[in-house]
mmCIF file of C-alpha atoms and ligand atoms in Angstrom:
data_model
loop_
_atom_site.group_PDB
_atom_site.id
_atom_site.type_symbol
_atom_site.label_atom_id
_atom_site.label_comp_id
_atom_site.label_asym_id
_atom_site.label_seq_id
_atom_site.Cartn_x
_atom_site.Cartn_y
_atom_site.Cartn_z
ATOM 1 C CA MET A 1 -0.394 27.200 -29.146
ATOM 2 C CA ALA A 2 1.296 24.082 -30.479
ATOM 3 C CA ASN A 3 -0.411 24.448 -33.796
ATOM 4 C CA THR A 4 0.176 28.198 -34.155
ATOM 5 C CA HIS A 5 2.536 28.873 -37.010
ATOM 6 C CA CYS A 6 5.270 31.092 -35.599
ATOM 7 C CA PRO A 7 8.375 31.758 -37.665
ATOM 8 C CA GLN A 8 11.573 31.816 -35.667
ATOM 9 C CA VAL A 9 13.688 34.875 -36.469
ATOM 10 C CA ILE A 10 17.390 34.614 -35.741
ATOM 11 C CA GLY A 11 19.880 37.518 -36.205
ATOM 12 C CA VAL A 12 23.427 36.484 -36.817
ATOM 13 C CA ALA A 13 25.992 39.145 -35.644
ATOM 14 C CA SER A 14 29.626 39.271 -34.740
ATOM 15 C CA GLY A 15 30.972 42.688 -33.869
ATOM 16 C CA LYS A 16 34.075 42.282 -35.996
ATOM 17 C CA GLY A 17 33.908 41.420 -39.677
ATOM 18 C CA GLY A 18 35.679 38.392 -41.189
ATOM 19 C CA VAL A 19 34.915 36.042 -38.265
ATOM 20 C CA GLY A 20 32.367 33.851 -40.260
ATOM 21 C CA LYS A 21 29.085 35.571 -39.817
ATOM 22 C CA THR A 22 27.896 34.955 -43.451
ATOM 23 C CA THR A 23 29.244 31.475 -43.336
ATOM 24 C CA VAL A 24 27.212 30.679 -40.281
ATOM 25 C CA ALA A 25 24.034 32.410 -41.535
ATOM 26 C CA VAL A 26 24.155 30.722 -44.952
ATOM 27 C CA ASN A 27 25.110 27.104 -43.742
ATOM 28 C CA LEU A 28 22.642 27.278 -40.807
ATOM 29 C CA SER A 29 19.922 28.251 -43.393
ATOM 30 C CA VAL A 30 20.875 25.311 -45.568
ATOM 31 C CA ALA A 31 21.029 22.902 -42.780
ATOM 32 C CA LEU A 32 17.605 23.901 -41.618
ATOM 33 C CA ALA A 33 16.256 23.547 -45.159
ATOM 34 C CA LYS A 34 17.798 20.114 -45.419
ATOM 35 C CA ALA A 35 16.019 19.270 -42.091
ATOM 36 C CA GLY A 36 12.789 19.962 -43.850
ATOM 37 C CA LYS A 37 12.152 23.515 -42.622
ATOM 38 C CA ARG A 38 11.030 26.394 -44.866
ATOM 39 C CA VAL A 39 13.795 28.903 -44.549
ATOM 40 C CA ALA A 40 14.403 32.536 -45.748
ATOM 41 C CA LEU A 41 17.736 34.338 -45.349
ATOM 42 C CA LEU A 42 17.689 38.116 -45.367
ATOM 43 C CA ASP A 43 21.095 39.655 -46.311
ATOM 44 C CA ALA A 44 20.996 42.702 -44.171
ATOM 45 C CA ASP A 45 24.749 43.379 -44.486
ATOM 46 C CA MET A 46 23.970 46.374 -46.745
ATOM 47 C CA GLY A 47 26.906 47.683 -48.592
ATOM 48 C CA LEU A 48 28.871 44.443 -48.327
ATOM 49 C CA ALA A 49 26.168 41.982 -49.180
ATOM 50 C CA ASN A 50 27.849 38.619 -49.903
ATOM 51 C CA ALA A 51 25.371 35.948 -48.992
ATOM 52 C CA GLN A 52 24.610 35.624 -52.804
ATOM 53 C CA ILE A 53 28.272 34.821 -53.405
ATOM 54 C CA ALA A 54 28.186 32.091 -50.741
ATOM 55 C CA PHE A 55 25.074 30.592 -52.266
ATOM 56 C CA GLY A 56 26.412 30.943 -55.855
ATOM 57 C CA SER A 57 23.095 32.455 -56.763
ATOM 58 C CA ARG A 58 22.638 35.435 -59.013
ATOM 59 C CA SER A 59 19.601 37.703 -58.562
ATOM 60 C CA PRO A 60 18.673 40.616 -60.698
ATOM 61 C CA PHE A 61 17.000 42.433 -57.894
ATOM 62 C CA ASN A 62 17.758 43.099 -54.289
ATOM 63 C CA VAL A 63 16.442 45.115 -51.264
ATOM 64 C CA SER A 64 17.430 48.370 -52.984
ATOM 65 C CA HIS A 65 14.592 47.663 -55.507
ATOM 66 C CA LEU A 66 12.271 46.977 -52.573
ATOM 67 C CA LEU A 67 13.117 50.233 -51.037
ATOM 68 C CA SER A 68 12.785 52.185 -54.231
ATOM 69 C CA GLY A 69 9.212 50.731 -54.535
ATOM 70 C CA ASP A 70 10.010 49.011 -57.895
ATOM 71 C CA LYS A 71 9.570 45.533 -56.607
ATOM 72 C CA THR A 72 7.854 43.573 -53.834
ATOM 73 C CA LEU A 73 9.648 41.322 -51.383
ATOM 74 C CA ARG A 74 8.334 38.220 -53.341
ATOM 75 C CA GLU A 75 9.753 39.655 -56.601
ATOM 76 C CA ILE A 76 13.296 40.119 -55.221
ATOM 77 C CA MET A 77 13.508 36.751 -53.509
ATOM 78 C CA VAL A 78 15.459 34.037 -55.144
ATOM 79 C CA ARG A 79 15.339 30.261 -54.457
ATOM 80 C CA THR A 80 18.905 28.950 -54.048
ATOM 81 C CA ASP A 81 20.016 25.566 -55.200
ATOM 82 C CA ASP A 82 19.969 24.491 -51.597
ATOM 83 C CA GLY A 83 16.207 25.316 -51.182
ATOM 84 C CA VAL A 84 16.654 28.559 -49.074
ATOM 85 C CA MET A 85 14.737 31.580 -50.143
ATOM 86 C CA LEU A 86 17.258 34.432 -50.266
ATOM 87 C CA ILE A 87 16.447 38.050 -49.880
ATOM 88 C CA PRO A 88 19.512 39.494 -51.523
ATOM 89 C CA GLY A 89 21.267 42.541 -49.988
ATOM 90 C CA ALA A 90 22.317 45.589 -52.036
ATOM 91 C CA SER A 91 25.996 44.787 -52.645
ATOM 92 C CA GLY A 92 28.323 47.604 -53.417
ATOM 93 C CA ARG A 93 25.693 50.283 -53.141
ATOM 94 C CA ARG A 94 27.258 52.872 -50.936
ATOM 95 C CA ASP A 95 23.964 54.628 -50.263
ATOM 96 C CA MET A 96 22.759 51.343 -48.838
ATOM 97 C CA ALA A 97 25.494 51.297 -46.182
ATOM 98 C CA GLY A 98 23.825 54.251 -44.356
ATOM 99 C CA ILE A 99 20.393 52.845 -44.449
ATOM 100 C CA SER A 100 17.635 54.860 -42.615
ATOM 101 C CA ASP A 101 15.336 53.696 -39.869
ATOM 102 C CA THR A 102 12.419 54.101 -42.309
ATOM 103 C CA ASP A 103 14.071 51.826 -44.712
ATOM 104 C CA ILE A 104 14.778 49.169 -41.988
ATOM 105 C CA ASN A 105 11.116 49.361 -41.025
ATOM 106 C CA THR A 106 10.097 48.912 -44.616
ATOM 107 C CA ILE A 107 12.254 45.695 -44.929
ATOM 108 C CA ILE A 108 10.928 44.346 -41.593
ATOM 109 C CA GLN A 109 7.302 45.056 -42.719
ATOM 110 C CA ALA A 110 7.878 43.322 -45.970
ATOM 111 C CA CYS A 111 9.269 40.272 -44.265
ATOM 112 C CA ASP A 112 6.203 40.284 -42.001
ATOM 113 C CA ASP A 113 4.024 40.016 -45.122
ATOM 114 C CA VAL A 114 5.652 36.750 -46.271
ATOM 115 C CA ALA A 115 5.906 35.228 -42.697
ATOM 116 C CA ASP A 116 3.368 32.344 -43.393
ATOM 117 C CA ASP A 117 5.657 30.936 -45.951
ATOM 118 C CA PHE A 118 8.483 30.239 -43.514
ATOM 119 C CA ASP A 119 9.484 28.432 -40.354
ATOM 120 C CA PHE A 120 12.765 30.278 -39.961
ATOM 121 C CA LEU A 121 14.023 33.699 -41.046
ATOM 122 C CA ILE A 122 17.818 34.009 -40.677
ATOM 123 C CA VAL A 123 19.107 37.646 -40.746
ATOM 124 C CA ASP A 124 22.819 38.220 -41.681
ATOM 125 C CA VAL A 125 23.529 41.738 -40.202
ATOM 126 C CA ALA A 126 26.504 43.925 -40.845
ATOM 127 C CA ALA A 127 29.535 44.017 -38.583
ATOM 128 C CA GLY A 128 29.895 46.696 -35.965
ATOM 129 C CA ILE A 129 27.448 48.231 -33.489
ATOM 130 C CA SER A 130 25.737 50.852 -35.652
ATOM 131 C CA PRO A 131 22.117 51.857 -34.916
ATOM 132 C CA SER A 132 20.962 49.967 -38.090
ATOM 133 C CA VAL A 133 22.609 46.785 -36.911
ATOM 134 C CA MET A 134 21.005 47.097 -33.531
ATOM 135 C CA MET A 135 17.577 47.792 -35.106
ATOM 136 C CA PHE A 136 17.870 44.538 -37.078
ATOM 137 C CA LEU A 137 19.110 42.552 -33.965
ATOM 138 C CA ALA A 138 16.249 44.017 -31.766
ATOM 139 C CA ALA A 139 13.711 42.954 -34.316
ATOM 140 C CA CYS A 140 14.798 39.384 -34.087
ATOM 141 C CA HIS A 141 13.582 36.732 -31.658
ATOM 142 C CA ARG A 142 17.093 35.602 -30.768
ATOM 143 C CA ARG A 143 20.650 36.597 -31.641
ATOM 144 C CA PHE A 144 23.608 34.321 -32.555
ATOM 145 C CA ILE A 145 26.925 36.093 -31.988
ATOM 146 C CA VAL A 146 29.753 34.490 -33.955
ATOM 147 C CA LEU A 147 33.241 35.029 -32.494
ATOM 148 C CA ARG A 148 36.755 33.730 -32.889
ATOM 149 C CA ASP A 149 39.290 33.056 -30.174
ATOM 150 C CA ASP A 150 41.341 36.078 -30.900
ATOM 151 C CA PRO A 151 41.548 39.419 -28.869
ATOM 152 C CA SER A 152 39.922 41.684 -31.399
ATOM 153 C CA SER A 153 36.982 39.321 -32.133
ATOM 154 C CA ILE A 154 36.414 38.805 -28.412
ATOM 155 C CA ALA A 155 36.555 42.601 -27.743
ATOM 156 C CA ASP A 156 34.116 43.342 -30.496
ATOM 157 C CA ALA A 157 31.731 40.532 -29.564
ATOM 158 C CA TYR A 158 31.787 41.758 -26.025
ATOM 159 C CA GLY A 159 31.062 45.317 -27.316
ATOM 160 C CA THR A 160 28.049 44.069 -29.272
ATOM 161 C CA ILE A 161 26.686 42.092 -26.307
ATOM 162 C CA LYS A 162 27.137 45.200 -24.075
ATOM 163 C CA VAL A 163 25.131 47.387 -26.429
ATOM 164 C CA MET A 164 22.415 44.726 -26.855
ATOM 165 C CA THR A 165 22.032 43.905 -23.155
ATOM 166 C CA LEU A 166 22.608 47.268 -21.434
ATOM 167 C CA GLU A 167 21.269 49.719 -23.944
ATOM 168 C CA LEU A 168 18.524 47.715 -25.639
ATOM 169 C CA GLY A 169 17.632 45.133 -22.926
ATOM 170 C CA LEU A 170 17.821 42.285 -25.445
ATOM 171 C CA GLU A 171 17.885 38.686 -24.213
ATOM 172 C CA GLU A 172 18.150 35.375 -26.054
ATOM 173 C CA ILE A 173 21.817 35.838 -26.979
ATOM 174 C CA TYR A 174 23.768 32.687 -27.954
ATOM 175 C CA LEU A 175 27.446 32.593 -28.632
ATOM 176 C CA ILE A 176 28.826 30.630 -31.622
ATOM 177 C CA PRO A 177 32.560 30.123 -31.349
ATOM 178 C CA ASN A 178 33.794 29.719 -34.935
ATOM 179 C CA MET A 179 37.061 28.398 -36.257
ATOM 180 C CA ALA A 180 37.530 26.534 -33.039
ATOM 181 C CA THR A 181 40.277 23.859 -32.858
ATOM 182 C CA SER A 182 37.890 21.616 -31.146
ATOM 183 C CA GLN A 183 34.383 21.668 -29.622
ATOM 184 C CA ALA A 184 36.015 21.626 -26.245
ATOM 185 C CA SER A 185 38.055 24.726 -27.017
ATOM 186 C CA GLY A 186 34.962 26.522 -28.404
ATOM 187 C CA TRP A 187 33.134 25.745 -25.135
ATOM 188 C CA GLN A 188 36.053 27.118 -23.124
ATOM 189 C CA LEU A 189 35.942 30.347 -25.193
ATOM 190 C CA PHE A 190 32.184 30.543 -24.358
ATOM 191 C CA LYS A 191 32.802 30.036 -20.621
ATOM 192 C CA ARG A 192 35.378 32.830 -20.494
ATOM 193 C CA MET A 193 33.066 35.185 -22.410
ATOM 194 C CA ASN A 194 30.170 34.422 -20.223
ATOM 195 C CA GLU A 195 32.237 34.981 -17.091
ATOM 196 C CA VAL A 196 33.222 38.487 -18.343
ATOM 197 C CA CYS A 197 29.545 39.228 -19.269
ATOM 198 C CA THR A 198 28.184 38.033 -15.990
ATOM 199 C CA ARG A 199 30.842 40.028 -14.051
ATOM 200 C CA PHE A 200 30.778 43.280 -15.952
ATOM 201 C CA LEU A 201 27.293 43.395 -17.494
ATOM 202 C CA GLY A 202 25.401 41.497 -14.854
ATOM 203 C CA ARG A 203 24.006 39.349 -17.649
ATOM 204 C CA SER A 204 24.861 35.758 -18.778
ATOM 205 C CA VAL A 205 24.746 34.614 -22.348
ATOM 206 C CA ASN A 206 23.855 31.262 -23.777
ATOM 207 C CA TYR A 207 25.952 28.583 -25.622
ATOM 208 C CA LEU A 208 24.604 26.912 -28.751
ATOM 209 C CA THR A 209 27.504 25.113 -30.331
ATOM 210 C CA SER A 210 30.950 25.692 -31.896
ATOM 211 C CA VAL A 211 32.005 25.492 -35.462
ATOM 212 C CA GLU A 212 35.464 23.915 -35.799
ATOM 213 C CA SER A 213 38.030 25.272 -38.280
ATOM 214 C CA ASP A 214 37.533 23.281 -41.538
ATOM 215 C CA ASP A 215 39.520 24.167 -44.753
ATOM 216 C CA LEU A 216 36.559 22.649 -46.711
ATOM 217 C CA ILE A 217 34.518 25.715 -45.560
ATOM 218 C CA PHE A 218 36.860 27.977 -47.302
ATOM 219 C CA SER A 219 37.145 25.647 -50.330
ATOM 220 C CA ALA A 220 33.327 25.615 -50.621
ATOM 221 C CA LEU A 221 33.200 29.383 -50.715
ATOM 222 C CA ARG A 222 35.702 29.428 -53.617
ATOM 223 C CA LYS A 223 33.329 27.144 -55.455
ATOM 224 C CA TYR A 224 30.346 29.435 -54.568
ATOM 225 C CA LYS A 225 28.679 26.625 -52.610
ATOM 226 C CA PRO A 226 27.720 26.186 -48.960
ATOM 227 C CA VAL A 227 29.878 23.570 -47.360
ATOM 228 C CA LEU A 228 26.832 21.414 -46.752
ATOM 229 C CA SER A 229 26.347 21.028 -50.499
ATOM 230 C CA PHE A 230 30.143 21.021 -51.338
ATOM 231 C CA ALA A 231 31.243 18.518 -48.702
ATOM 232 C CA PRO A 232 28.355 17.017 -46.672
ATOM 233 C CA ALA A 233 30.613 14.690 -44.794
ATOM 234 C CA SER A 234 33.137 17.270 -43.547
ATOM 235 C CA SER A 235 33.440 18.469 -39.952
ATOM 236 C CA GLY A 236 32.027 21.803 -40.916
ATOM 237 C CA SER A 237 28.791 20.245 -42.268
ATOM 238 C CA ARG A 238 28.489 18.153 -39.205
ATOM 239 C CA ASP A 239 28.782 21.282 -37.007
ATOM 240 C CA PHE A 240 26.069 23.170 -39.014
ATOM 241 C CA ARG A 241 23.716 20.130 -38.917
ATOM 242 C CA ARG A 242 24.153 20.144 -35.146
ATOM 243 C CA MET A 243 23.559 23.965 -34.960
ATOM 244 C CA ALA A 244 20.342 23.566 -37.039
ATOM 245 C CA GLN A 245 19.006 20.784 -34.786
ATOM 246 C CA LEU A 246 19.732 22.817 -31.652
ATOM 247 C CA SER A 247 18.043 25.825 -33.214
ATOM 248 C CA ILE A 248 15.014 23.663 -34.076
ATOM 249 C CA ASP A 249 14.944 22.435 -30.407
ATOM 250 C CA LEU A 250 15.008 25.863 -28.808
ATOM 251 C CA PRO A 251 11.694 27.111 -27.354
ATOM 252 C CA SER A 252 9.553 28.703 -30.030
ATOM 253 C CA ALA A 253 9.595 32.408 -30.433
ATOM 254 C CA SER A 254 6.270 32.927 -28.746
ATOM 255 C CA GLN A 255 7.819 31.672 -25.583
ATOM 256 C CA ALA A 256 11.204 33.384 -26.058
ATOM 257 C CA HIS A 257 11.861 36.813 -24.526
ATOM 258 C CA GLY A 258 12.939 39.555 -26.853
ATOM 259 C CA HIS A 259 11.858 42.684 -28.436
ATOM 260 C CA ALA A 260 10.486 40.960 -31.567
ATOM 261 C CA GLN A 261 9.262 43.258 -34.249
ATOM 262 C CA PHE A 262 9.503 40.846 -37.210
ATOM 263 C CA PHE A 263 6.134 39.146 -37.171
ATOM 264 C CA PHE A 264 5.133 41.102 -34.170
ATOM 265 C CA GLN A 265 1.565 41.466 -35.194
ATOM 266 C CA ARG A 266 1.258 37.790 -35.995
ATOM 267 C CA LEU A 267 2.610 36.865 -32.576
ATOM 268 C CA LEU A 268 -0.102 39.110 -30.980
ATOM 269 C CA ASP A 269 -2.735 37.456 -33.122
ATOM 270 C CA ALA A 270 -1.410 34.047 -32.070
ATOM 271 C CA GLU A 271 -1.544 34.862 -28.433
ATOM 272 C CA GLN A 272 -5.043 36.315 -28.591
ATOM 273 C CA GLY A 273 -6.301 33.194 -30.477
ATOM 274 C CA ALA A 274 -4.627 30.883 -27.889
HETATM 275 N N1 ADP B 1 34.927 27.326 -39.484
HETATM 276 C C1 ADP B 1 35.581 27.744 -40.609
HETATM 277 N N2 ADP B 1 36.743 27.221 -40.961
HETATM 278 C C2 ADP B 1 37.432 27.673 -41.948
HETATM 279 N N3 ADP B 1 37.154 28.788 -42.611
HETATM 280 C C3 ADP B 1 36.129 29.443 -42.338
HETATM 281 C C4 ADP B 1 35.232 29.045 -41.214
HETATM 282 N N4 ADP B 1 34.255 29.987 -41.107
HETATM 283 C C5 ADP B 1 34.543 30.993 -42.020
HETATM 284 N N5 ADP B 1 35.627 30.711 -42.805
HETATM 285 C C6 ADP B 1 36.189 31.445 -43.868
HETATM 286 O O1 ADP B 1 36.487 32.751 -43.267
HETATM 287 C C7 ADP B 1 36.278 33.759 -44.205
HETATM 288 C C8 ADP B 1 35.354 34.859 -43.648
HETATM 289 O O2 ADP B 1 33.969 34.420 -43.448
HETATM 290 P P1 ADP B 1 32.717 35.156 -43.690
HETATM 291 O O3 ADP B 1 31.615 34.286 -43.339
HETATM 292 O O4 ADP B 1 32.659 35.821 -44.962
HETATM 293 O O5 ADP B 1 32.962 36.266 -42.559
HETATM 294 P P2 ADP B 1 31.991 37.595 -42.254
HETATM 295 O O6 ADP B 1 30.648 37.426 -42.807
HETATM 296 O O7 ADP B 1 31.945 37.569 -40.692
HETATM 297 O O8 ADP B 1 32.814 38.675 -42.721
HETATM 298 C C9 ADP B 1 35.648 33.061 -45.452
HETATM 299 O O9 ADP B 1 36.735 32.864 -46.364
HETATM 300 C C10 ADP B 1 35.221 31.733 -44.942
HETATM 301 O O10 ADP B 1 35.242 30.741 -45.941
HETATM 302 MG MG1 MG B 2 29.603 38.623 -44.180
#
């Protein structure tokens, strides 16, 4: 099993928008790429796709061209300056916001076809708990939930966890407190959330690491660059490097529990060959 190539698929969700989901998805991808991993980022925030902006990359095509049948996944992918292969979302296309189950399956299948090229696939899903968000999250091996220490972010993160656990039976959920005043305060936020989940959902969640508040993360976005490229020595960059290392150290997807559909066939093949 050790030699079996098995891409790790991580969905990044938040419940509420504006808490740093895209920032985490983009910078985690860059940190993994800088650690020598082959990384693709699927911008699945249809309708509000902004991973392109965070990378400062311009792409002529996006998933809407994949879904219309005009392009293949390889044709719409772009290599960012940071070495991440970006699968651009369909920004500003209102018809993409209400994406169908068939479309989601088409995207997931297309990702499956390029699986061999990557060690990690990071999926930036939309805010909220719509069925399409849940379909993407259910297709991942594990889920990173970004949240801030404010009442609405906490409530929405809890709502997302509730649907994922009680309705979909998903496991492998990791909390990522963002814009924390310190690592210790991020850990405290995790502990509070975990207590609530344990008490009311009968499920515990996992902690990965926190991302501290760092003005350079915001400055980097204004320069259309991930903070890891804009300010590698900043606290934000340090936090994303730690997140990447912890992600690399997690047990591989073949051992992780989940309802993985991305690369599902490949996992079955791997298990049969083992
Ligand atoms: N740890 C942080 N410190 C400072 N600013 C941050 C941090 N994380 C995110 N931001 C800023 O917050 C804003 C929203 O982030 P974004 O990733 O676009 O959120 P989402 O994808 O959840 O809507 C952006 O301006 C981003 O630069
Ligand atoms: Mg976003």
